[in-house]
PDB file of C-alpha atoms in Angstrom:
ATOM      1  CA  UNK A 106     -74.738 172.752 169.049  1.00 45.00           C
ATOM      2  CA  UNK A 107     -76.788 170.506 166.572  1.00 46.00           C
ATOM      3  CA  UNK A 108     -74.768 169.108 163.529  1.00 48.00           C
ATOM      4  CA  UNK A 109     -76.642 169.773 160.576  1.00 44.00           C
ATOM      5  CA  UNK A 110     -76.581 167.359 157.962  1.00 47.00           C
ATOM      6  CA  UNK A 111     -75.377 168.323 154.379  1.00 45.00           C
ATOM      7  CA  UNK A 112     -77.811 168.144 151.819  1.00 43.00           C
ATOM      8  CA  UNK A 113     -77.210 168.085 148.009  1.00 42.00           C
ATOM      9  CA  UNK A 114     -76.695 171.379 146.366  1.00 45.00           C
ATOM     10  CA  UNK A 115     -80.229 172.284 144.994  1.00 44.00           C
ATOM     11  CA  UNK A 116     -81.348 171.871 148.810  1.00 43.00           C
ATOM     12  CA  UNK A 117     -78.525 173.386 150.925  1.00 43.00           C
ATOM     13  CA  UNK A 118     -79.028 176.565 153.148  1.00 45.00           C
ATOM     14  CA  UNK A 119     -76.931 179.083 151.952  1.00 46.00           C
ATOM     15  CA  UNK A 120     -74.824 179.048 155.146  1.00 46.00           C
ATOM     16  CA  UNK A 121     -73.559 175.742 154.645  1.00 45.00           C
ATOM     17  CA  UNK A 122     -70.232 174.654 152.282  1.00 45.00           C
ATOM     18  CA  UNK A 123     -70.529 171.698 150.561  1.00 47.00           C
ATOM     19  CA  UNK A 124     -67.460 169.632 149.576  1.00 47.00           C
ATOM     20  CA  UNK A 125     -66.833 169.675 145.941  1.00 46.00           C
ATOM     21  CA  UNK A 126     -67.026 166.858 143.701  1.00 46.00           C
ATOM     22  CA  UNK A 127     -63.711 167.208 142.668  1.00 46.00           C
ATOM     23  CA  UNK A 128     -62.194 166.869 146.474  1.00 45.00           C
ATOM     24  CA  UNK A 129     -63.605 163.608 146.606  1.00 44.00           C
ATOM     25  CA  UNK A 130     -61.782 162.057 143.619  1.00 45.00           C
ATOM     26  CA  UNK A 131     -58.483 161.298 143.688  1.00 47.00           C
ATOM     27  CA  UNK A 132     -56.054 163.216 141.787  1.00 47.00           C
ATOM     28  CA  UNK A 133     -52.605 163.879 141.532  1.00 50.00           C
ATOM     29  CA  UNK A 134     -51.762 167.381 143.288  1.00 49.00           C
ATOM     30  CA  UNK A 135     -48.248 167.812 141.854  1.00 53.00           C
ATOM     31  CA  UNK A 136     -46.404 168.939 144.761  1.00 53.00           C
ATOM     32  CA  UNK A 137     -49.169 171.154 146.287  1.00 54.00           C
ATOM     33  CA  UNK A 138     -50.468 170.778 149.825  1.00 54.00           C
ATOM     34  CA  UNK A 139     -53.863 168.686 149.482  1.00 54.00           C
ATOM     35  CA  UNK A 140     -56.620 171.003 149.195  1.00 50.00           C
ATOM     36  CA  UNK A 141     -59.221 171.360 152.292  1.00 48.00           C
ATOM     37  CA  UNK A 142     -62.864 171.454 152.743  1.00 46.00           C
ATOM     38  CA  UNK A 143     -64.615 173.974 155.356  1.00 46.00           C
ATOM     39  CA  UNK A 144     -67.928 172.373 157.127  1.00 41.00           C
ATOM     40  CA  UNK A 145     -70.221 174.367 158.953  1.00 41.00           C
ATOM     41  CA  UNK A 146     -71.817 173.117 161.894  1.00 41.00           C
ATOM     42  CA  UNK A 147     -74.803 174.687 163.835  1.00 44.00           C
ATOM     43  CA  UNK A 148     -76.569 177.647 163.151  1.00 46.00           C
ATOM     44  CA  UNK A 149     -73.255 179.712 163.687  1.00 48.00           C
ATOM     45  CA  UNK A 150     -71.991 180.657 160.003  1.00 48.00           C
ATOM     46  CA  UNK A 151     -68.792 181.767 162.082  1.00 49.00           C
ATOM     47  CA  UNK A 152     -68.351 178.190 163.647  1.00 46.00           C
ATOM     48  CA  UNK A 153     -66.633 176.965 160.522  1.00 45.00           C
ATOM     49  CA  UNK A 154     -64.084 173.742 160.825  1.00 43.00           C
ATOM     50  CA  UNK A 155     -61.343 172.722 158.210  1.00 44.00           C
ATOM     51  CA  UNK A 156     -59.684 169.783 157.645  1.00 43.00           C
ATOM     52  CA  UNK A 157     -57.380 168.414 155.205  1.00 45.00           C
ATOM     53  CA  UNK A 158     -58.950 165.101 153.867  1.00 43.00           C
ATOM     54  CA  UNK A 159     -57.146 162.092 154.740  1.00 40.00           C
ATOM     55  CA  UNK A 160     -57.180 160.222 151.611  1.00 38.00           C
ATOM     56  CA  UNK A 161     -54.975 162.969 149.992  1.00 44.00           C
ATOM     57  CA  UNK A 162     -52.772 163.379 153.146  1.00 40.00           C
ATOM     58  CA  UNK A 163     -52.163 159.549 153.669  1.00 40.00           C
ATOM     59  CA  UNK A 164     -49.034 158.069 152.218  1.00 43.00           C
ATOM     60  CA  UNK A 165     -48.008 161.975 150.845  1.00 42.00           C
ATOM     61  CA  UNK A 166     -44.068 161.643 150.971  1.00 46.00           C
ATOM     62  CA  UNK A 167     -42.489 165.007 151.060  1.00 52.00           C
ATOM     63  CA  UNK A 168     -39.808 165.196 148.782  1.00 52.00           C
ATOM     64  CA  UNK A 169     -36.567 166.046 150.995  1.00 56.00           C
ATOM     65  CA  UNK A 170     -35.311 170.095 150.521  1.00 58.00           C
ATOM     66  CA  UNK A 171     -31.928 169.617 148.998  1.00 61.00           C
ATOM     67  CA  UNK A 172     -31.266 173.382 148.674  1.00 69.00           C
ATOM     68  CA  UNK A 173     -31.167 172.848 152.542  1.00 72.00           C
ATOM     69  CA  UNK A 174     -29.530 169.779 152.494  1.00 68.00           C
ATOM     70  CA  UNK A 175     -26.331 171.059 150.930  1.00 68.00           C
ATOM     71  CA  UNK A 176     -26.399 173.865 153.024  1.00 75.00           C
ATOM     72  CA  UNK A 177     -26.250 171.624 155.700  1.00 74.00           C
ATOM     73  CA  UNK A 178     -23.507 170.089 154.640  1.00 72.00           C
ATOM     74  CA  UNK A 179     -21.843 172.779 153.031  1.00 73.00           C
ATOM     75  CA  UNK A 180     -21.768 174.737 157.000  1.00 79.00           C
ATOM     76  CA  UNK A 181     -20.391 171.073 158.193  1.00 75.00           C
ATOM     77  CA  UNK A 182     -17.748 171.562 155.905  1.00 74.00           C
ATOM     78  CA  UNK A 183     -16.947 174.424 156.681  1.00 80.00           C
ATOM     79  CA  UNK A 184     -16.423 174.126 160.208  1.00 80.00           C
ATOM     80  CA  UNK A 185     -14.028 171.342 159.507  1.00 75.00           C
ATOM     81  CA  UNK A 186     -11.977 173.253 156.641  1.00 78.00           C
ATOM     82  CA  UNK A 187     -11.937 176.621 158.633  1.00 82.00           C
ATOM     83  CA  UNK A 188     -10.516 174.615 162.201  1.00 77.00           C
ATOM     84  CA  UNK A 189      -7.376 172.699 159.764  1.00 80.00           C
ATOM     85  CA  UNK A 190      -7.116 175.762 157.632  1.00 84.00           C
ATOM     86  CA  UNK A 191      -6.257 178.057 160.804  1.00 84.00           C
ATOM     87  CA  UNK A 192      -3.880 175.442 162.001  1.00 83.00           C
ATOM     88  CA  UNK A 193      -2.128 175.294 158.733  1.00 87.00           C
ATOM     89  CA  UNK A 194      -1.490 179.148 158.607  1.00 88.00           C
ATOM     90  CA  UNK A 195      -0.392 179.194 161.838  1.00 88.00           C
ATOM     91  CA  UNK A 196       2.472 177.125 161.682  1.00 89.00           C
ATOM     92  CA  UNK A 197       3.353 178.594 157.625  1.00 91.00           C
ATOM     93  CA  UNK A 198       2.312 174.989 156.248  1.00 90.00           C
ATOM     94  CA  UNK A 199       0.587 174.164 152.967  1.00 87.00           C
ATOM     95  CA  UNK A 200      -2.146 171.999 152.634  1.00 82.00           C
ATOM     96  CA  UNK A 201      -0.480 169.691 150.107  1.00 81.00           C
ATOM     97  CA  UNK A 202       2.415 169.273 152.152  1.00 84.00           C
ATOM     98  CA  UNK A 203       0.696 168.243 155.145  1.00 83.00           C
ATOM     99  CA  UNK A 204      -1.660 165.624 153.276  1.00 77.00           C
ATOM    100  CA  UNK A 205       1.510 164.153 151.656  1.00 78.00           C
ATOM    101  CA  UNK A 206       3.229 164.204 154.974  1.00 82.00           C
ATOM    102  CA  UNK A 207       6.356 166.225 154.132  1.00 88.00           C
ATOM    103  CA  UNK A 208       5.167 168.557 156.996  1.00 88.00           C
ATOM    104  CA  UNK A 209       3.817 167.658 160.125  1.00 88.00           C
ATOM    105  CA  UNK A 210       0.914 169.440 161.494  1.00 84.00           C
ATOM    106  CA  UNK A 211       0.894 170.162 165.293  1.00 85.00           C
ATOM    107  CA  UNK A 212      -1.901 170.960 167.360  1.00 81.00           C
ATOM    108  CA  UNK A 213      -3.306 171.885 170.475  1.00 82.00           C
ATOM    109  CA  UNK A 214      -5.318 169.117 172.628  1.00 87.00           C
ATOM    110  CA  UNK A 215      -8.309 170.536 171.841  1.00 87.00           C
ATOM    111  CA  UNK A 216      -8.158 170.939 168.333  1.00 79.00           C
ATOM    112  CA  UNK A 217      -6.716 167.402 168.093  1.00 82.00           C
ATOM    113  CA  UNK A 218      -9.758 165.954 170.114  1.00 89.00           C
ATOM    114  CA  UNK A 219     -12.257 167.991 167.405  1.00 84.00           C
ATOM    115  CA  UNK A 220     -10.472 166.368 164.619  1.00 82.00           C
ATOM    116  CA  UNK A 221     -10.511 162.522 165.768  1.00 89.00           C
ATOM    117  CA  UNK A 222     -14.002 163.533 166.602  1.00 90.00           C
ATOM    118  CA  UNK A 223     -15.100 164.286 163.647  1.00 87.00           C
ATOM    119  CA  UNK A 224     -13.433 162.295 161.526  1.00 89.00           C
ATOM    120  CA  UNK A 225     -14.774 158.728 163.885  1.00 92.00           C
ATOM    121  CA  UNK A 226     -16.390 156.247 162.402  1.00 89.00           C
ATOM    122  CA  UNK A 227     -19.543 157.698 164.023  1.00 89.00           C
ATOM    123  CA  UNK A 228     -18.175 161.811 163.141  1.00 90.00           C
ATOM    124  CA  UNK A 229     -19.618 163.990 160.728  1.00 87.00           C
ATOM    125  CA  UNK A 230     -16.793 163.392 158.452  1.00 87.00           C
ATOM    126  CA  UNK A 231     -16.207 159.556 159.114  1.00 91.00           C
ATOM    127  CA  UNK A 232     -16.573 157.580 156.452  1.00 93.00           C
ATOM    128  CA  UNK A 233     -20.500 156.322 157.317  1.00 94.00           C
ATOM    129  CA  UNK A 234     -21.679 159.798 157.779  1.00 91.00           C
ATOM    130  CA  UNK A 235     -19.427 161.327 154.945  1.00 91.00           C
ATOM    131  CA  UNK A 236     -20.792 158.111 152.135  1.00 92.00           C
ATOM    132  CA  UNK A 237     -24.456 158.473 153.669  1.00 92.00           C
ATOM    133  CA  UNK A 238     -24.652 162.437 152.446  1.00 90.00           C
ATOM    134  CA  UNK A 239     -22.801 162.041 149.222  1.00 90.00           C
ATOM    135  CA  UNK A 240     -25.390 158.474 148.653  1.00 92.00           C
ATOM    136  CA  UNK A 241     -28.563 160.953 149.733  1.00 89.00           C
ATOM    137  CA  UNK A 242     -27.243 163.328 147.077  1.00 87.00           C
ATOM    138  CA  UNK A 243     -26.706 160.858 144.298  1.00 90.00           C
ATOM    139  CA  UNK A 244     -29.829 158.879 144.891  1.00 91.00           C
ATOM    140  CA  UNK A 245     -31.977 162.058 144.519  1.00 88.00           C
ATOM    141  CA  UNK A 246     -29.872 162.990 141.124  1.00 87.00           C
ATOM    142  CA  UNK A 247     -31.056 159.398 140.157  1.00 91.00           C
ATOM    143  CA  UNK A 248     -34.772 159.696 140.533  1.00 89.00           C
ATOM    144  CA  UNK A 249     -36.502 156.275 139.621  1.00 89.00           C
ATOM    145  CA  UNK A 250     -33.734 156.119 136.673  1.00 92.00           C
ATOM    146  CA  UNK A 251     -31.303 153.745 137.091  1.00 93.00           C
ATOM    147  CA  UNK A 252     -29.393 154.389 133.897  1.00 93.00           C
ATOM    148  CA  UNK A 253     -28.514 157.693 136.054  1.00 94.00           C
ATOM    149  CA  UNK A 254     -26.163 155.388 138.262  1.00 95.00           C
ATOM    150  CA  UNK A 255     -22.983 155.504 135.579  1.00 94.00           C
ATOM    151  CA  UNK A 256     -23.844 159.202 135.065  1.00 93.00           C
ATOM    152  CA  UNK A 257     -23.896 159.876 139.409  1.00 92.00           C
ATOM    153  CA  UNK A 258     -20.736 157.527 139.772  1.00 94.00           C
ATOM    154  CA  UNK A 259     -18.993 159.449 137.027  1.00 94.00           C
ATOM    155  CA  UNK A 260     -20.046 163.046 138.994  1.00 92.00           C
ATOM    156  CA  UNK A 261     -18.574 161.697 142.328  1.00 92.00           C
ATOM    157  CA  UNK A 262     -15.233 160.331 140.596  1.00 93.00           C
ATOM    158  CA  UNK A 263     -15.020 163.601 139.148  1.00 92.00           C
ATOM    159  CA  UNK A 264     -15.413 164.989 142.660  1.00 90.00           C
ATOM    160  CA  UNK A 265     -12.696 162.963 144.141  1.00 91.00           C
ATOM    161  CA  UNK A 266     -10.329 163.172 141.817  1.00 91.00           C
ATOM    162  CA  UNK A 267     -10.956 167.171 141.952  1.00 89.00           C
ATOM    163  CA  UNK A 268     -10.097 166.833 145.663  1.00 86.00           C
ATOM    164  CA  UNK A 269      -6.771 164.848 144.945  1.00 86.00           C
ATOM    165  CA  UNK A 270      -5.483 167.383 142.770  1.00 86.00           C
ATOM    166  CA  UNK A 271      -5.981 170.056 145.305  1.00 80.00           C
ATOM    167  CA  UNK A 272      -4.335 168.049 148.209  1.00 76.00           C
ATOM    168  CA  UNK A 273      -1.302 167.628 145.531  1.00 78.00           C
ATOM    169  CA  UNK A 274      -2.128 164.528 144.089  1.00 84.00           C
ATOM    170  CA  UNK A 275      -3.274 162.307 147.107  1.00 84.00           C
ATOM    171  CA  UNK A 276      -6.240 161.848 148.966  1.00 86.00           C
ATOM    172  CA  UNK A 277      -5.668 160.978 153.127  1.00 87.00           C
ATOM    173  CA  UNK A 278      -6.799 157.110 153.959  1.00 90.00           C
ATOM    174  CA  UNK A 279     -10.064 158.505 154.727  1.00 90.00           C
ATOM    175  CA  UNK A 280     -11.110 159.684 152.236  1.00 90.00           C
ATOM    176  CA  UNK A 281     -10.313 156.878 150.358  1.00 93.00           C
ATOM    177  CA  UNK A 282     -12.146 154.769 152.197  1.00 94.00           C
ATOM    178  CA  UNK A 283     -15.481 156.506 151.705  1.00 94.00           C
ATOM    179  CA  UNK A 284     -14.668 156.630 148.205  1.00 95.00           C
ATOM    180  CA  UNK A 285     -14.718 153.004 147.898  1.00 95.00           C
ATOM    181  CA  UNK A 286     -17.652 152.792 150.042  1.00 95.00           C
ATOM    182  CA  UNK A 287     -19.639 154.636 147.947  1.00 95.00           C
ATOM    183  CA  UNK A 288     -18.581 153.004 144.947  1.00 96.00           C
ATOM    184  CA  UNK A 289     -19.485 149.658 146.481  1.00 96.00           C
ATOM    185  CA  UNK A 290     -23.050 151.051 146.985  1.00 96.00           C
ATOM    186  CA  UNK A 291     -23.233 152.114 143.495  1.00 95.00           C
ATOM    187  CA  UNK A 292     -22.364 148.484 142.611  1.00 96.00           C
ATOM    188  CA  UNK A 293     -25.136 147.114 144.825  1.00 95.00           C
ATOM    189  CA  UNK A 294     -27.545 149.425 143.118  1.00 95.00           C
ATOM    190  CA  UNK A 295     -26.990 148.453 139.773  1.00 94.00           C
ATOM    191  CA  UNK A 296     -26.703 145.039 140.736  1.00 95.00           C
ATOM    192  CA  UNK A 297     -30.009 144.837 143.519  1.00 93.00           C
ATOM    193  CA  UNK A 298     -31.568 148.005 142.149  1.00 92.00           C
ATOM    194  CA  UNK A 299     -32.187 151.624 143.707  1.00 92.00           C
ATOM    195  CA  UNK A 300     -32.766 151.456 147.169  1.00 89.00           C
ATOM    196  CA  UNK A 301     -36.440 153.790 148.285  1.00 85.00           C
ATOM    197  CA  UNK A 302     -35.674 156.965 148.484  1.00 75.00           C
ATOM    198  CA  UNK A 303     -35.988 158.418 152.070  1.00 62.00           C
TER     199      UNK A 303
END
C-alpha cells in the first residue's frame, strides 16, 4: 500500500479528503466531542482511516455526569434507609424515637454488621465518604465562583437542619460530625480558595 501524499486543494485527486483549515486551528468546541478528519491512503477510496486530532483531545476534561451522580447516591441511600426503615416497622418504633433514644432499636447480627459497615469511617455513609459526595456536589454548584461558597454552605445547612426536624429535632453523632466536616472545608475554601474540580 503506498501512502499518498496530500496535496493542496486545487491539486488533489478527487479520492482523497483533505483536512480542513478550520480543524487545524484551535477553537473552543463547547462540550462537543472534537471533530475528526478521514485520510485516505492508497489507491483504495474504501481504505479510509479516522482519527480524532490530538491537539483537541489533549487536556479535554470531561465534565463529571451529575444526573448520574445523584442517582448514585440517591440508590446508596436508599439501601441504607430501606434496611433501618424495615427494622423500625418491625418492632412498631418511630424514627424520632429511636434517634432520640427513647426506644431502642434491636437487630439481628446481620443487619447490625451492615450498619457499622456502612456507617465506618471507611463506609458509604461514614463521615469521609458521606462529606466527600455532599463536597463533589457543592463544588460543582460553585463553578469557578467563589462568591457561590456562602450560597452552597447556606443549601447544605438548610439540608441538615431539614434532616433534624425529621429525626425530631436531633441529628445522631454522625451526622454531626460530617456536618462540621464539611463546614470546615467550606472554611478552607474561602480561606485557600476552590480546590480543582475533579
Amino acid at each position: 500500500m503506498a501512502i499518498t501524499p496530500i496535496t493542496t486543494p486545487a491539486t488533489a485527486p478527487a479520492n482523497r479528503t483533505q483536512p480542513s483549515r478550520d480543524a487545524e486551528a484551535p477553537r473552543a468546541n463547547g462540550g462537543r466531542p472534537p471533530r475528526t478528519d478521514t485520510v485516505t491512503l492508497g489507491q483504495q477510496p474504501d481504505e479510509a482511516v479516522t482519527y480524532t486530532d490530538p491537539r483537541k483531545a489533549a487536556g479535554t476534561q470531561q465534565q463529571p455526569d451529575v444526573a448520574s451522580l445523584l442517582a448514585e447516591s440517591d440508590r446508596k441511600a436508599q439501601e441504607m434507609i430501606d434496611l433501618l426503615q424495615g427494622l423500625i416497622q418491625k418492632q412498631g418504633l418511630t424514627w424520632s424515637k429511636v434517634v432520640s433514644g427513647e426506644q431502642r432499636l434491636s437487630a439481628d447480627a446481620e443487619s447490625i454488621d451492615a450498619a457499622r459497615q456502612a456507617i465506618s469511617e471507611d463506609g458509604e455513609f461514614g463521615v469521609k465518604k458521606t462529606a466527600e459526595r455532599i463536597l463533589s456536589f457543592a463544588r460543582l454548584g460553585i463553578g469557578d465562583d467563589p462568591a457561590k461558597i456562602a450560597t452552597m454552605r447556606e443549601a447544605v445547612e438548610k439540608g441538615f437542619n431539614e434532616a433534624k426536624e425529621m429525626l425530631g429535632g436531633n441529628l445522631p453523632e454522625i451526622s454531626q460530625k460530617t456536618h462540621d466536616a464539611i463546614m470546615a472545608e467550606f472554611d478552607r475554601w474561602e480561606k485557600e480558595g476552590l480546590p480543582a474540580r475533579a
